[in-house]
Coordinates of C-alpha atoms in Angstrom, one line a residue:
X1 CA 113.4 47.5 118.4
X2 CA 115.1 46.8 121.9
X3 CA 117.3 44.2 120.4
X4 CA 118.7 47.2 118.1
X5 CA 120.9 50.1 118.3
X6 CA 120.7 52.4 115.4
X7 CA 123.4 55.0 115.0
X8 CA 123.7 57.8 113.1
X9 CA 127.2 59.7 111.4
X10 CA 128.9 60.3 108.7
X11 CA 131.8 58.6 106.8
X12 CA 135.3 59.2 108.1
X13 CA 139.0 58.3 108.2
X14 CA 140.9 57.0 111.3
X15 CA 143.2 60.2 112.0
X16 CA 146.1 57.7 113.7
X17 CA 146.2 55.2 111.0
X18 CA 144.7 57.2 108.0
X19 CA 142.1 54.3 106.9
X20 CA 138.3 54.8 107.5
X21 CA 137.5 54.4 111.2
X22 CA 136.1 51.3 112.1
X23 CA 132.3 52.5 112.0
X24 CA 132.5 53.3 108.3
X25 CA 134.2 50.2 107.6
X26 CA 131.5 48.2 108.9
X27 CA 129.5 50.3 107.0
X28 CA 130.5 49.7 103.6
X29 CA 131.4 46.1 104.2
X30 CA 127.3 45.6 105.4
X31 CA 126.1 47.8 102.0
X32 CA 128.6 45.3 100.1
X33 CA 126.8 41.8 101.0
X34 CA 123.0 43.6 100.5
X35 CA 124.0 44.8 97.3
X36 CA 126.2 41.7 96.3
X37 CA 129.8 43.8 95.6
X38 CA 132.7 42.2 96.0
X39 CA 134.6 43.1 98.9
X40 CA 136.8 46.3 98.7
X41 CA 140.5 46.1 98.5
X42 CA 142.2 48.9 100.8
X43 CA 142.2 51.7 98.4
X44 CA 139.1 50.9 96.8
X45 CA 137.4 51.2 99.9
X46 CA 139.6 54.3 100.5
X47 CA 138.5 55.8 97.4
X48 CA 134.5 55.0 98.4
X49 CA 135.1 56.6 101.2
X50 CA 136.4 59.6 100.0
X51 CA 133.5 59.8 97.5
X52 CA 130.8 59.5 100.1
X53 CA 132.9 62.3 102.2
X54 CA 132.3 64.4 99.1
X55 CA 128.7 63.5 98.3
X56 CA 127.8 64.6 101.9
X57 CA 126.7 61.1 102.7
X58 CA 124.7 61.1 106.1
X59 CA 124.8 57.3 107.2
X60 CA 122.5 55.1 109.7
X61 CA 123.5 51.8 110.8
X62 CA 121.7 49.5 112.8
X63 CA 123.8 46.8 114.9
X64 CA 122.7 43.8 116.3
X65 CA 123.9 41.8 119.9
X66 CA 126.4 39.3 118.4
X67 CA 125.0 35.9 119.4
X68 CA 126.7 32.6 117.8
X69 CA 130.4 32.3 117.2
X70 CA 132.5 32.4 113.9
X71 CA 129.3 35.2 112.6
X72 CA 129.8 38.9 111.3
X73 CA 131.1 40.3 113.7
X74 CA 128.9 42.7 115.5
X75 CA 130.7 46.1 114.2
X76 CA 128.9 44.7 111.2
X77 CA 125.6 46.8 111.1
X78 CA 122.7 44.0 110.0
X79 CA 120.7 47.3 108.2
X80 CA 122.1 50.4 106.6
X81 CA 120.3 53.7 105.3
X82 CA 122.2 57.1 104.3
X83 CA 120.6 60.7 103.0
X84 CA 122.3 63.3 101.5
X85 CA 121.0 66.5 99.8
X86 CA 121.6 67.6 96.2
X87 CA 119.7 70.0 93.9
X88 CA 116.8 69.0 91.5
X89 CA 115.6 70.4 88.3
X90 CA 111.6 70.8 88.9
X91 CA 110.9 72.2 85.8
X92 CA 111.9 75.3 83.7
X93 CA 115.8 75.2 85.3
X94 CA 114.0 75.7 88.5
X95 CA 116.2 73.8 91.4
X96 CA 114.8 73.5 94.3
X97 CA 117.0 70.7 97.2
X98 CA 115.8 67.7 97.5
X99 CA 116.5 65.0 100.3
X100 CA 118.5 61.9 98.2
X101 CA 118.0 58.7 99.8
X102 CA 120.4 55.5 99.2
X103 CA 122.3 52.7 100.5
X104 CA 118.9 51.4 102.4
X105 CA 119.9 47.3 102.8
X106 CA 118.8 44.8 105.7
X107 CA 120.4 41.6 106.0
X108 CA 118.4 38.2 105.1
X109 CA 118.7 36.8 108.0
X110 CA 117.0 40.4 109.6
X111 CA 114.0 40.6 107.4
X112 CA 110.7 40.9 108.5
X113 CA 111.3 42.9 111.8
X114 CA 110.1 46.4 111.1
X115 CA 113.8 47.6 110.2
X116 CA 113.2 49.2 107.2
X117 CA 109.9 50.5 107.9
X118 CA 111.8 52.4 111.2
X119 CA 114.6 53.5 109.2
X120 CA 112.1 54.8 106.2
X121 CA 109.8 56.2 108.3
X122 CA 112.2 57.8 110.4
X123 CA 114.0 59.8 108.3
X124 CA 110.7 60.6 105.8
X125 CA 109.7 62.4 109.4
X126 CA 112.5 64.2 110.0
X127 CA 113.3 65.3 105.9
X128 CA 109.7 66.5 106.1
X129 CA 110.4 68.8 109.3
X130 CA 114.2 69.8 108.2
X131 CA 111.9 71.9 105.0
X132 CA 112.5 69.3 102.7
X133 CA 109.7 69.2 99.6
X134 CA 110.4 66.0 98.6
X135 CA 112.5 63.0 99.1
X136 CA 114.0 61.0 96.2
X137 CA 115.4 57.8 96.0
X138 CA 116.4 55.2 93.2
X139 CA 115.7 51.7 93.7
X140 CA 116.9 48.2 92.5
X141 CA 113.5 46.3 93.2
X142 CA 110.3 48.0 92.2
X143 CA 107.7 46.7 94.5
X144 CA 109.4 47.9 97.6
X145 CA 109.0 51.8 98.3
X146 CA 105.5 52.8 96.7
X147 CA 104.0 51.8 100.3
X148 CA 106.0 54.3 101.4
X149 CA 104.7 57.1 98.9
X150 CA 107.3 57.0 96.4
X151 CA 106.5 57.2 92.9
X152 CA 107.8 56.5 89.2
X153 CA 109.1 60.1 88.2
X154 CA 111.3 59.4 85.8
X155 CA 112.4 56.4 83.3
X156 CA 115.5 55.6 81.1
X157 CA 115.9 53.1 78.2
X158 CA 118.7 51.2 77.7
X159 CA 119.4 51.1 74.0
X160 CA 121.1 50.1 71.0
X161 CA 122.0 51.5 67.6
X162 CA 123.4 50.0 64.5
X163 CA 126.0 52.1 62.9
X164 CA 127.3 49.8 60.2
X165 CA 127.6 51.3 56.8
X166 CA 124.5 52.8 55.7
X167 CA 124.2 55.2 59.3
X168 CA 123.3 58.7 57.8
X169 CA 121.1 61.4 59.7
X170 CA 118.7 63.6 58.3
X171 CA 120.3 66.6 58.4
X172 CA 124.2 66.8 58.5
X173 CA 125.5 67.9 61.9
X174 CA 128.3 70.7 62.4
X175 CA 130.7 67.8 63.7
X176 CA 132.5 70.1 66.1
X177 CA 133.7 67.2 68.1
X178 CA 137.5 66.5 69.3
X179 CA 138.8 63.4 71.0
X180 CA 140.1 64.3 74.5
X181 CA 141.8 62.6 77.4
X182 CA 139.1 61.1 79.7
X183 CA 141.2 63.1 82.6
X184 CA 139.9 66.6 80.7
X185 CA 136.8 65.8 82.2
X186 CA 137.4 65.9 85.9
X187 CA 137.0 69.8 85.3
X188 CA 134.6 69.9 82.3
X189 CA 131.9 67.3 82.8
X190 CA 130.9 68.7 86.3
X191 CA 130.6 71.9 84.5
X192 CA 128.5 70.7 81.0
X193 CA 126.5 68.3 83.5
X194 CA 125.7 71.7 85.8
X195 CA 124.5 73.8 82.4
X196 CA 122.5 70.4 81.0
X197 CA 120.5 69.9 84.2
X198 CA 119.1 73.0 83.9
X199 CA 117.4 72.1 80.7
X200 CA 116.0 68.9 81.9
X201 CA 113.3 68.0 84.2
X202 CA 114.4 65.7 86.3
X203 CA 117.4 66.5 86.4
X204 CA 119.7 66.3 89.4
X205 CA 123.0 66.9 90.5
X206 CA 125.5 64.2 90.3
X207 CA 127.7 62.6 92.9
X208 CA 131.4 62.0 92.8
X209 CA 131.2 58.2 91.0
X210 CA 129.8 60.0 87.9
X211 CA 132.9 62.1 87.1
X212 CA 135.5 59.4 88.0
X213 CA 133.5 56.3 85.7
X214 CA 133.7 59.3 82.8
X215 CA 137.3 59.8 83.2
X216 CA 138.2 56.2 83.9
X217 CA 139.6 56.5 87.6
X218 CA 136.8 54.2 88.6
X219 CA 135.5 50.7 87.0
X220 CA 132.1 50.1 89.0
X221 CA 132.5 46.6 88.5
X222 CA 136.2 46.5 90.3
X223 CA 136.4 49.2 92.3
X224 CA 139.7 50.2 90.3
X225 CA 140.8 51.9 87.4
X226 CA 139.6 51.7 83.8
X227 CA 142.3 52.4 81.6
X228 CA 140.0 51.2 78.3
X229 CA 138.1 54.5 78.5
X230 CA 138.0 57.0 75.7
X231 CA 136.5 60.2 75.5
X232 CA 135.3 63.3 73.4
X233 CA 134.1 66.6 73.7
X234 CA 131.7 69.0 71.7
X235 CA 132.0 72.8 71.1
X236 CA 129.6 75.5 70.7
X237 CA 130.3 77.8 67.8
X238 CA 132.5 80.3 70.6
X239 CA 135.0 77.0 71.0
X240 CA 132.8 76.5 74.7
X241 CA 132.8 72.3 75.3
X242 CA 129.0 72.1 75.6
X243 CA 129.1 68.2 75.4
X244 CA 130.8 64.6 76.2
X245 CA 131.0 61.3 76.0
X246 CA 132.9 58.9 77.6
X247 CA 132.9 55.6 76.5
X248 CA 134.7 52.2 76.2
X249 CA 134.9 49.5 73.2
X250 CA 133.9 46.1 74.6
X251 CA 135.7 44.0 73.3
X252 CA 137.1 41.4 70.1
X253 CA 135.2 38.7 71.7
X254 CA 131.7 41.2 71.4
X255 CA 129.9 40.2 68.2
X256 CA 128.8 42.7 66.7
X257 CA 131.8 44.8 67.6
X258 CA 130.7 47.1 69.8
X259 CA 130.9 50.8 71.6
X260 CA 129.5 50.9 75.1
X261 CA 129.0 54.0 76.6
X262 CA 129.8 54.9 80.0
X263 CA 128.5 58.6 80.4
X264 CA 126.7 60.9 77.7
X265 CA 125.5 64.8 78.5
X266 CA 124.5 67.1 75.4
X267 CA 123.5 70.9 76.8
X268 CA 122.3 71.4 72.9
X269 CA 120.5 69.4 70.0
X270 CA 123.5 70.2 68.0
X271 CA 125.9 69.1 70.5
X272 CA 123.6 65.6 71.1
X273 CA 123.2 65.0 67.0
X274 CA 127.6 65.9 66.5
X275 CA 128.5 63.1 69.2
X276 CA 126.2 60.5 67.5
X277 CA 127.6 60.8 64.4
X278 CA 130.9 60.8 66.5
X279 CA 130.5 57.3 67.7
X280 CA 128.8 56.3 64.4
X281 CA 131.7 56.9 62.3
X282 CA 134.3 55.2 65.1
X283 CA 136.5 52.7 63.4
X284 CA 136.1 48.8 63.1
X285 CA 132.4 48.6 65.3
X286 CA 129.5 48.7 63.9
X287 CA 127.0 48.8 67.3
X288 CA 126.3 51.4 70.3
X289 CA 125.0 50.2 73.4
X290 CA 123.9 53.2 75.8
X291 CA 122.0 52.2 79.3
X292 CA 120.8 55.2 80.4
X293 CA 119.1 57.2 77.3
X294 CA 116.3 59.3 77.2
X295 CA 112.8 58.7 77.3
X296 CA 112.1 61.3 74.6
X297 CA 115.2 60.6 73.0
X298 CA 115.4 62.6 69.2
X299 CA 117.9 59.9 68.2
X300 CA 115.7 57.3 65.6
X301 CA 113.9 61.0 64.4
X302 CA 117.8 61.9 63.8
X303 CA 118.1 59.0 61.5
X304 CA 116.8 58.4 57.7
X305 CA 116.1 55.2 59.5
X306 CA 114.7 55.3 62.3
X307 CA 115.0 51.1 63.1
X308 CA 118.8 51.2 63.7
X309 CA 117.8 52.3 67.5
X310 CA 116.2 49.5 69.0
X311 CA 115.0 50.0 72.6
X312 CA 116.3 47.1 74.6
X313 CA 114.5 47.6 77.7
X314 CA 112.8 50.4 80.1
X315 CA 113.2 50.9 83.6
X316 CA 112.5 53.2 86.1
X317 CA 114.5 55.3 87.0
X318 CA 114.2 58.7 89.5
X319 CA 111.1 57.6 92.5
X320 CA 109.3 60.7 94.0
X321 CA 108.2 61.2 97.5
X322 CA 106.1 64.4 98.4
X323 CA 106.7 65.7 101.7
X324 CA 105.4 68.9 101.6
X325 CA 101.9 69.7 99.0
X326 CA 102.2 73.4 99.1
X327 CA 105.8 74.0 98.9
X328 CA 106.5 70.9 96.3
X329 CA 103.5 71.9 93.8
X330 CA 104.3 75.7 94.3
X331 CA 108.7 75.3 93.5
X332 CA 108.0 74.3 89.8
X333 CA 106.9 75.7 86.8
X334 CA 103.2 75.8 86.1
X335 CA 102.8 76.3 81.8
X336 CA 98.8 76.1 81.4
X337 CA 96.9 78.4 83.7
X338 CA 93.3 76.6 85.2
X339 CA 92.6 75.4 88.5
X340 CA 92.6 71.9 90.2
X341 CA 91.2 70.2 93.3
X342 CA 93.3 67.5 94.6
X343 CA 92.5 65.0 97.1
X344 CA 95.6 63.2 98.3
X345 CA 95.7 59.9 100.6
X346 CA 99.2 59.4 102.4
X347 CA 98.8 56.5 104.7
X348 CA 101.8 57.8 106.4
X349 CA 100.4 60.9 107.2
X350 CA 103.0 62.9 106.1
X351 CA 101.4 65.4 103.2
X352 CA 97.6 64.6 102.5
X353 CA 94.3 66.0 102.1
X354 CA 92.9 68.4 100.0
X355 CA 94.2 71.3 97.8
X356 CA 93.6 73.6 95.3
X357 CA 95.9 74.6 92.6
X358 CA 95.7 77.7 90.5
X359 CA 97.6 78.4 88.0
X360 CA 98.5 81.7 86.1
X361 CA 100.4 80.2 83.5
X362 CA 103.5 80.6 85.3
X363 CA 103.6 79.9 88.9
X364 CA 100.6 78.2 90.7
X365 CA 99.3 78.9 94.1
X366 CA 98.1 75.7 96.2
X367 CA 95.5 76.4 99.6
X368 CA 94.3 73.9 102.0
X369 CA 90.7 73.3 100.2
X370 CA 87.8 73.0 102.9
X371 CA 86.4 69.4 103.5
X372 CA 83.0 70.7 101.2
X373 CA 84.7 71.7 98.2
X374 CA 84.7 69.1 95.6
X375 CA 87.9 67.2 94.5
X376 CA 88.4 66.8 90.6
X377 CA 90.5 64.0 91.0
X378 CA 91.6 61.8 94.6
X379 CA 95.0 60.3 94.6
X380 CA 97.4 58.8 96.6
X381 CA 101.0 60.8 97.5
X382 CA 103.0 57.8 95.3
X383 CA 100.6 59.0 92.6
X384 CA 101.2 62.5 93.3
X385 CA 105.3 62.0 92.6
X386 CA 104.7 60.4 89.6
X387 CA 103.2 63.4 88.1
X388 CA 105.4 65.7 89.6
X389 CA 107.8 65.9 86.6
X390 CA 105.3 65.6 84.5
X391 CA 106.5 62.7 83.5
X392 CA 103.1 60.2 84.4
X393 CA 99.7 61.1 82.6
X394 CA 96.8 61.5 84.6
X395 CA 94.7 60.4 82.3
X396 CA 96.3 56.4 81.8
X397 CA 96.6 56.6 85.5
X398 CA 92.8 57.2 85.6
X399 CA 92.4 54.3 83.0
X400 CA 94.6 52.4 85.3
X401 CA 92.9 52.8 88.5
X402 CA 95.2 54.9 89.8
X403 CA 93.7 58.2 89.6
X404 CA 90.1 58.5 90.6
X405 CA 88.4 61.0 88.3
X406 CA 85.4 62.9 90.0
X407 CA 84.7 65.1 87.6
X408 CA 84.7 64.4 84.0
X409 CA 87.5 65.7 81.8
X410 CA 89.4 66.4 85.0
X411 CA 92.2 63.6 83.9
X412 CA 92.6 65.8 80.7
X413 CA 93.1 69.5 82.4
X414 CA 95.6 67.9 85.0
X415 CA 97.0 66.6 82.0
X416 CA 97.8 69.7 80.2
X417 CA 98.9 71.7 83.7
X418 CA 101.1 69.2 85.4
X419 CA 103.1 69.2 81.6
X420 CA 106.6 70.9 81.6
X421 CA 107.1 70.8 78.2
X422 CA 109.7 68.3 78.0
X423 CA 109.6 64.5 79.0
X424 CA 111.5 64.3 82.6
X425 CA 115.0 62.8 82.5
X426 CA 118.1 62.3 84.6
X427 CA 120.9 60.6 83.8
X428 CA 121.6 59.5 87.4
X429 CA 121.3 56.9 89.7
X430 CA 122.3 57.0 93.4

């Protein structure tokens, strides 16, 4: 790595001229060619800025000696990383912080020099000694981070429902719903998305892009403005907004016409069934398109017909990386008292070997298991994430491969502790 310098900081403005300083520029204009954005206009940079600022964002760059004329220029960082720390519902409305990790690019023409091992490694290290649990990360190719321990914790499906004539549910909801100006969110949503994450799984806090796509001050796709947005709120029987959507029609030249939604967060059943039938009744379109819905989504059993919500496609979604066995396993909920004898490989040495869980049907206690007691089931650590939300079964991963099973039934009883009652989702990406 001697023909790199990696630097660490955060994102910041240029005190004398009020634009950010010339690091974070480079910055964001490096994370814009690995992830294929346009380039920023002034404000909309400004305004990313200012988001990450708000976030917490901790960024690493790594530069590069510039060597041929009429290149990047060299301020350019040729790999970028950040962190930054936000709470995480492990079960039960349990949150526990967990270390968020994004922004990880390296430039083609860089590839294949160890910089992202260094930079994942790196910070996995020093996450794990800062008290960290776990690490978390989202990514936009699969095959990249399980060799670093990260696992599948959590999926979305993206989805689409027909609400032409003939859309009825089951039972008739309350319909407490208003339209609102999208700007009414700036103060609600952070507030309905706080008291929803606590009944999720999952579940973590949100950054700063979330509320401003809601209420339209940001387009993802432009960096500016959406003034297309519409929104509407839900109320609890006390006049409390306990719900939202935010949303935007799609356009005349979308056949069938269509809603698309931009954000959706229901703390109730009643609140999630009143803005369906919200959106189902909306005038002149007759389909819903929604990219981030639930796994375990009651929608189709809302329904007298369940085949108006089709399932478009599934992705993953939340990846898990233990960093610490006792402290991760011990933070959330355990619902099914019994005991269990892991064996965990971590190639990166980080959090394996052997340990024993009991559970009381409440809280678990997980030891250090001696080399000669007998593991029911050996794992690896990306294996491990997976069924941290519960959201992975042991027994498919056993069927798999995954999972080896030493003793029979084992896959079952890990089955039935690691549950949490509710399929793991968060309606976040980062």
């Amino acid at each position: 790595m001697t023909n790199y310098r990696f630097e660490n900081f955060k994102p910041a403005f240029d005190e004398s001229t009020g634009a950010p300083d010339e690091r974070t520029q480079g910055y964001f204009a490096s994370t814009s060619v690995g992830f294929h954005d346009a380039r920023s206009t002034d404000d909309a940079l400004k305004n990313r800025v200012e988001r990450a600022i708000a976030d917490g964002r901790n960024l690493t760059a790594v530069y590069a000696k510039q060597e041929y004329e009429h290149a990047l220029d060299a301020s350019v960082p040729v790999a970028t990383f950040a962190w930054f720390e936000k709470l995480v519902n492990v079960g039960g409305g349990r949150l526990v912080p967990g270390h968020l990790i994004t922004w990880v690019t390296v430039r083609p023409t860089h590839r294949r020099r160890g910089l992202l091992r260094s930079l994942m490694t790196t910070d996995l290290a020093e996450a794990k000694a800062a008290g960290y649990p776990f690490a978390a990360l989202t990514a936009t190719e699969g095959g990249i981070y399980s060799r670093f321990g990260f696992g599948v914790a959590t999926w979305a499906h993206s989805i689409e429902v027909d609400t032409s004539p003939g859309f009825k549910m089951v039972h008739e909801p309350d319909r407490r719903v208003e339209m609102c100006l999208p700007s009414e969110l700036r103060e609600l949503a952070p507030k309905i998305y706080g008291e929803f994450m606590r009944t999720s799984p999952g579940a973590m806090e949100r950054q700063q892009t979330y509320i401003e796509r809601a209420t339209g001050d940001l387009n993802t796709d432009t960096g500016e403005a959406d003034r297309g947005v519409r929104a509407a709120l839900h109320f609890d029987e006390q006049g409390e907004a306990d719900g939202y959507v935010s949303y935007k029609f799609a356009g005349w030249s979308k056949n069938p016409p269509t809603i698309e939604l931009i954000d959706f967060v229901a703390v109730t059943d009643a609140a999630y069934a009143s803005l369906w039938s919200f959106l189902a009744v909306i005038d002149l379109t007759t389909r819903v398109t929604f990219g981030e819905s639930a796994e375990d989504s009651p929608l189709p059993w809302l329904l007298t017909d369940s085949r108006r919500v089709r399932t478009v496609s599934t992705e993953d979604n939340i990846w898990i990386r233990i960093l610490d066995v006792k402290a991760a396993l011990e933070a959330r909920p355990w619902y099914v008292p019994g005991t269990l004898v892991l064996e965990i490989d971590d190639s990166l040495d980080l959090a394996g070997g052997r340990y024993t869980i009991t559970s009381d049907g409440e809280n678990a206690v997980v030891e250090t298991a001696p080399d000669s007691t007998p593991a029911d089931l050996s794992l690896g650590i990306a294996e491990l994430g997976s069924l941290y939300f519960g959201g992975a079964d042991p027994v498919i991963l056993a069927r798999a491969g995954r999972i080896d099973e030493n003793v029979p039934g084992a896959a079952v009883r890990a089955s039935s502790m690691f549950n949490l009652g509710r399929m793991p989702y968060s309606p976040n990406g980062f």
